[in-house]
Amino acid sequence: MKTKRSMVLVSNDPASQKKGASEVYNQFSKELAAFNLSDEISLTMVSDIHRDDIAPFVIVYPEAVIYGPVKPEDVHHLVEEHLYKGRIAVDLKAPTKQLTGPISWIADRKGTLPAEQRIVLERAGVIDPDSIEEYVIHDGYTALGKALTEMTPQQVINEIKESNLRGRGGAGFPTGSKWGFVASAQGDQKYVICNADESEPGTFKDRLILEGDPHSIIESMTIAAYAVDASEGYIYIRGEYSLAQTRLVNAIQQAKELGFLGENIFGTDFSFDIQIHAGAGAYICGEETALIESIEGKRGEPRPRPPYPTTNGLWNKPTLVNNVETLANIAPIIRNGAAWFNAYGNPSSAGTKVYTILGDVNVTGLIEVPMGITLREVISIYAKGMKNGAKLKLAQTGGSSGSIIPADLQDVPMDYDSFAKAGVTMGSGALLICSDKTCVVDLAKVLINFFRFESCGKCNPCRIGNQRAYQILTKISEGLGTEKDLADLGDISKWLYEMSNCGLGQTAGAPLKDVMSHFVNEVEAHINQKECPAGVCKMSGTMPAQK
Amino acid sequence: MAKPTVASDWLGGCAGCHMSFLDIDERIVDLVELVDLRATPITDLKEPDKAGVTVGILEGGITNTYNEEVAIRMRERCQILVALGDCAIFGGVPAMRNFFTLEEALTRAYVETPSTDASGKIPANPELAKMTLVRPVHEIVKVDVFVPGCPPDADIIFYVLAELAQGRIPKLENNNLMWN
Amino acid sequence: MAKITIDGKTIEVENGTTVLNAARQLEVDIPTLCDHPELTPYGGCRLCLVEVEGARTLQPSCTLPVSDGMVVKTETEKIREARKFVLSMIFSERNHFCPYCQVSGGDCELQNSAYAEGMTHWPIQPNWHPYSVDASHPFIILDHNRCILCRRCVRACGELVGNFTLGFEERGADSTLVADLGLPLGESSCIGCGTCVQVCPTGTLIDRWSAYQGKETDVETTKTICLGCSVGCGIDVLTRDNRLVRIEGDWTATINHGLLCDVGRFLPMVEERERILTPMVKTDGKLKAATWDDALKVAAEMISKHKGNLDGVTSTRVSVEAMAQLRNLCEAFDAKSLLTTEDCQAVSAIYHQASSDQSALEGKVEDLLDADCYLTFGEDITKDHQVLSFFAKRRIPEGAQVIQITDKVSGFDNFATITLKVKEKSLADFLIDLKDLISGKSGDMALIAEKYSLDKDELQSTLDALQSSEKSVILFGSRFDFSNSDAVVSATRSLSQAANAKLITTKGNINSVGAAALGYEGAGKVQADLLLMVLADEDLTQCIEQKFEKAPKRVVFSSYVSPLTAGADVVFPVENWLEQDGHIINFDGHILEQHAALESAPEVYSNSNAIEKLASILNVKNNTDWKKELDKFTSPVKIA
């Protein structure tokens, strides 16, 4: 296989088309042929990158240089300078966008930069996810090669430990420690499982990694397997992510063909294979022991812990379970070193985090920034402010099991330790940003309904407690609430935490607790004045028909 | 000191708890030495004294708006309210009609029973109490003492009344705690 | 070993012991609902939560393994409130009507837990959403309103019985117990063993007959043996006022460990035959009631007259003692043959083989508990000797293989890894060929597969399974009526040796072994004119009845009226199985003790006593020690 050494992307969006982009493309084709570079350079189209000011533009990889606006007559110079001679054609470089406003003081903070810093999403949206060649061009599989041929499993684990990487699925457990537990566990067979059952409402970060850069997960899982001595791996992927599944199946096939997966990887005596197991629509199967039960063909009910999956996991063997985003950090860390990773974020929370931004803001979507950014910064810089100038009331982090963060905590750095000190959690990184238009009773009701619906039903506090809490919140939202209801909600929230069998139940009470501690006046207005200050709740005076 | 006064009433029940009370047989002679029995469904006074009684006893659950009124009146007029029997505490057997809508239950009773002819229709006189969901008494008013049983044994009822008569709140446990 | 302190008391326990079991050893009582000593812990009800020093939240003691130095508290304020919360949640979830429930008042573990916490009312009311009642099953009623979703029944149906009929569908608050994929219980794959009923803590699963008959405080319990088949399961017989209330599996019994099938648990509840309460003598062609003395005189006269011309027949439901006495009496009068009421030759064939081999090479029931390959043929063990099939089926999730050789539909069809459809008449030959394949004497797999019209790959898999297993068992169901019984038995024995597999044969009825060991011929021909029959309470088939009706004269000891008693000359009333004491020998040679659970009516005696009365009037001394008699014949299985 002859690998292409460079990639040229010519813009293809409507604005570019209007300005002669296809001419530019054709010219590139001609010039590359003229310079006899057609076999080495891949030429393709790219869509909108929100840079109407430089259309038509051209991006060249691996240098990731953006040229624009490019005229057909510029193409010869560009090809000769950059692609033939290997020098960046500085005169044609597009001006970088200037960021203005409140970020000017951020540049002083160590380890953060005003723009996104992409580690896990570095290739997503840039390369063709169905092309293993493009992955390899972008340093793909070099980390695996380094690990297998230059490092011992223990050295790999040490590197991850020193990187201070913590689990990105929501729990924040130190990844290196977990790898250490599995590596030292006794067992004739070990497994590595990638938890791709992304089901927290509002979270779609894993999806982008899986759809945009599937090979990164395969490479990282293989490195993990090498480190802990596992020979089989599973990717448990949410059933609804059909595109990601297709891409992963394709990627696994390609990796095997090139010897990056399967028997004797890189010619060493290390072998590892990956199977894909699709979920079937249960949030609870994102809990690692319920996930394992599901792979074993049983009901997705979490197991009692201890023992933990690190010693007794899939088929009762030592099993490593990591989230997609966590794994996506592995190859970069091995490639660039733990020190490089620690340069991002801060000692308690190294690296970057992908946040999904939703709610009453102008721009929704996702960003990957170093740990430690604040909610205010996210809203002002990336979300471009609250919609219609609304006032920030609260943000709900981490999907349904995160915390409700009132506006007065919007300057707390979003990292594990700072949040823990402030009594809130980051969870999976979804940020649901709410203005005064959100009623906390309604929000709590919606969140509890999610848990009620997704509860596996094994343990009483969660199965019945969520049902009851939902009924009580419905009652309150219909104007039929009493003081006893508040007391009952407090009890349910307390006992959900103390008594539940797994994290779903334990954190189901968190929204209730947070609402009661930060917004109790608003709740009491529903009960005592029969009013919904945000104007959301029906307050109809009757209960809706129930099952 | 005046003897503690006791009043009772029955709501959505079968009167079995009051019959069980009467099963204390000759001990009733001792009982009236300790307490003054005032209004009950089986004595002549029909309303608890307006001035109030010490102990109020309610048998049967809340099945209609009239039951609600009686319960509220009893709560207002007594210091210690006792819920007597499974119907008063859990809803009991009458609560089985909660599985059906009020409409269905009334239609069954007044129109569809085999012995009803074509003239059967649901009574709609405004003076009649309106049927409600069957609920325990403590969903309407605060209850101080719960005496479960179907019916509670005469011995248990005697124990409860004797304790109350001597100024103690009875604690039911072991052989005195039975829900059947 | 690990040290744990619970409520101030310290104990050292094996690694892996749960906190709950450690507490039980310390006699600290932690309430549970979903836990059951015979089932793997589930950790769902959350009633057993305890405070563990250093843990963030309350921990379930039923699943938490003890770690060295653990300090646990079980009775704090927080724990008591937590228990009340769990119980009030459970009561509010479904519809619990205590006043009229069959288990209310002592037999309901949910209610008892509430009493233990001093609950006098429910803090939270139910929704009054109706749940269904499934009364489709002939023995069992399933009332979903009472279910607390503890999953004991699901675990029992899977782990103990291996039938996996019960499961859960939907999730969260919609979770519901279902049979198969949502069938009414009576139409499902349920085999009616009733283990779920025995473990259900509430009144959700109830057996129809014992409902309202008596609570645990009202009944007496007697440990005895089920006489349904040769397995000899230990049972608890619950009686009240000398009436049968319920039969349950005895968890402490060494043979079955609490398992029981519908033959043992439910079928004995229905008895419609007429009971014989006095001796009867045929006078003027009709049976008339008589006193014991008169009846004994008539019988004795008949027996004396028929010396040398009588056959002794025993039911296999009779104790070894009585069988020995009968034989003794028959021998004193030169009986032509000693028969049993069995309907097939299987047991005799097995005994013949053993005595000619001079070897007791069969395994014991323990061998079934941990095998990883089960080869079964001969009878459908899921219909007869069911509990043995439970032991095989429940090992399947652990990776055990079940291979059956049969040409009929069988209860193993949904469970067997491989089914070899070999015709019954070719079974003996096939077993020999299989033996040769295993021992390497013959290697032509394809030829043999073709000979019996089998799939070559399946035959290869069978061989692989037998050869690669760590422990294999041959379960030979010996209630069959092959014309070539001896050949089949002999082939089976050699196959088991070649395959290095434990051989277990089921050997017919409850005391078939006892009869064979005492020298009875089994299902032989009636030769004499007078039959001396000890029928006990056996319910015979028409076929067998007709066989014995051929004899012109009969003296019958029986509990119930039947055609054989109707046409007899003398009838003596005897105890039925529940009134019987004595010993029986089950299929794997265990000598098991029966204990009477009911008292018989005044004129009704035990088989032993009745025979003794007859013997004594005939001046026959009973000098046989049945224990010594057992040594006279080589038994296929060691008797102990």
Short mmCIF file of C-alpha atoms in Angstrom, two decimals, chain B residues 86 89-90 92-93 95-96 98-99 133-134 136 138-139 146 148 150 172 177-180, chain C residues 91 95 97-100 104-105 111 114-115 118-122 125 128-130 145 215:
data_model
loop_
_atom_site.label_atom_id
_atom_site.label_comp_id
_atom_site.label_asym_id
_atom_site.label_seq_id
_atom_site.Cartn_x
_atom_site.Cartn_y
_atom_site.Cartn_z
CA ASP B 86 -57.40 -2.37 58.81
CA ILE B 89 -55.49 2.26 58.64
CA PHE B 90 -54.96 0.75 55.18
CA GLY B 92 -59.06 -2.44 53.90
CA VAL B 93 -61.40 -4.56 51.82
CA ALA B 95 -60.24 -0.26 49.00
CA MET B 96 -60.52 -2.99 46.41
CA ASN B 98 -60.10 1.64 43.98
CA PHE B 99 -59.16 -0.57 41.05
CA LEU B 133 -61.30 7.09 46.34
CA VAL B 134 -61.12 4.85 49.41
CA PRO B 136 -57.12 5.56 55.17
CA HIS B 138 -54.70 9.43 58.24
CA GLU B 139 -54.78 10.75 54.69
CA PHE B 146 -53.05 2.93 64.93
CA PRO B 148 -54.49 -2.74 62.99
CA CYS B 150 -59.32 -7.36 60.74
CA LEU B 172 -48.35 -2.40 69.86
CA LEU B 177 -49.47 -6.26 66.39
CA MET B 178 -51.47 -8.06 63.71
CA TRP B 179 -52.70 -6.83 60.39
CA ASN B 180 -54.98 -9.75 59.67
CA PHE C 91 -46.13 -1.68 50.55
CA ASN C 95 -51.59 -3.94 46.46
CA PHE C 97 -54.43 -6.86 51.29
CA CYS C 98 -53.47 -8.51 54.52
CA PRO C 99 -56.94 -9.15 55.98
CA TYR C 100 -57.75 -12.11 53.75
CA SER C 104 -51.18 -13.37 56.46
CA GLY C 105 -50.66 -13.87 60.17
CA GLN C 111 -45.60 -8.75 57.02
CA ALA C 114 -43.04 -4.93 59.13
CA TYR C 115 -44.04 -6.30 62.52
CA GLY C 118 -43.12 -2.09 64.83
CA MET C 119 -44.99 -0.72 61.80
CA THR C 120 -48.65 -0.12 62.57
CA HIS C 121 -49.55 1.66 59.33
CA TRP C 122 -48.20 2.64 55.90
CA GLN C 125 -50.31 4.86 50.15
CA TRP C 128 -54.25 1.29 43.55
CA HIS C 129 -53.15 0.24 40.11
CA PRO C 130 -54.51 -3.31 39.64
CA ASN C 145 -50.52 -7.76 43.47
CA LYS C 215 -50.33 -21.46 59.03
#
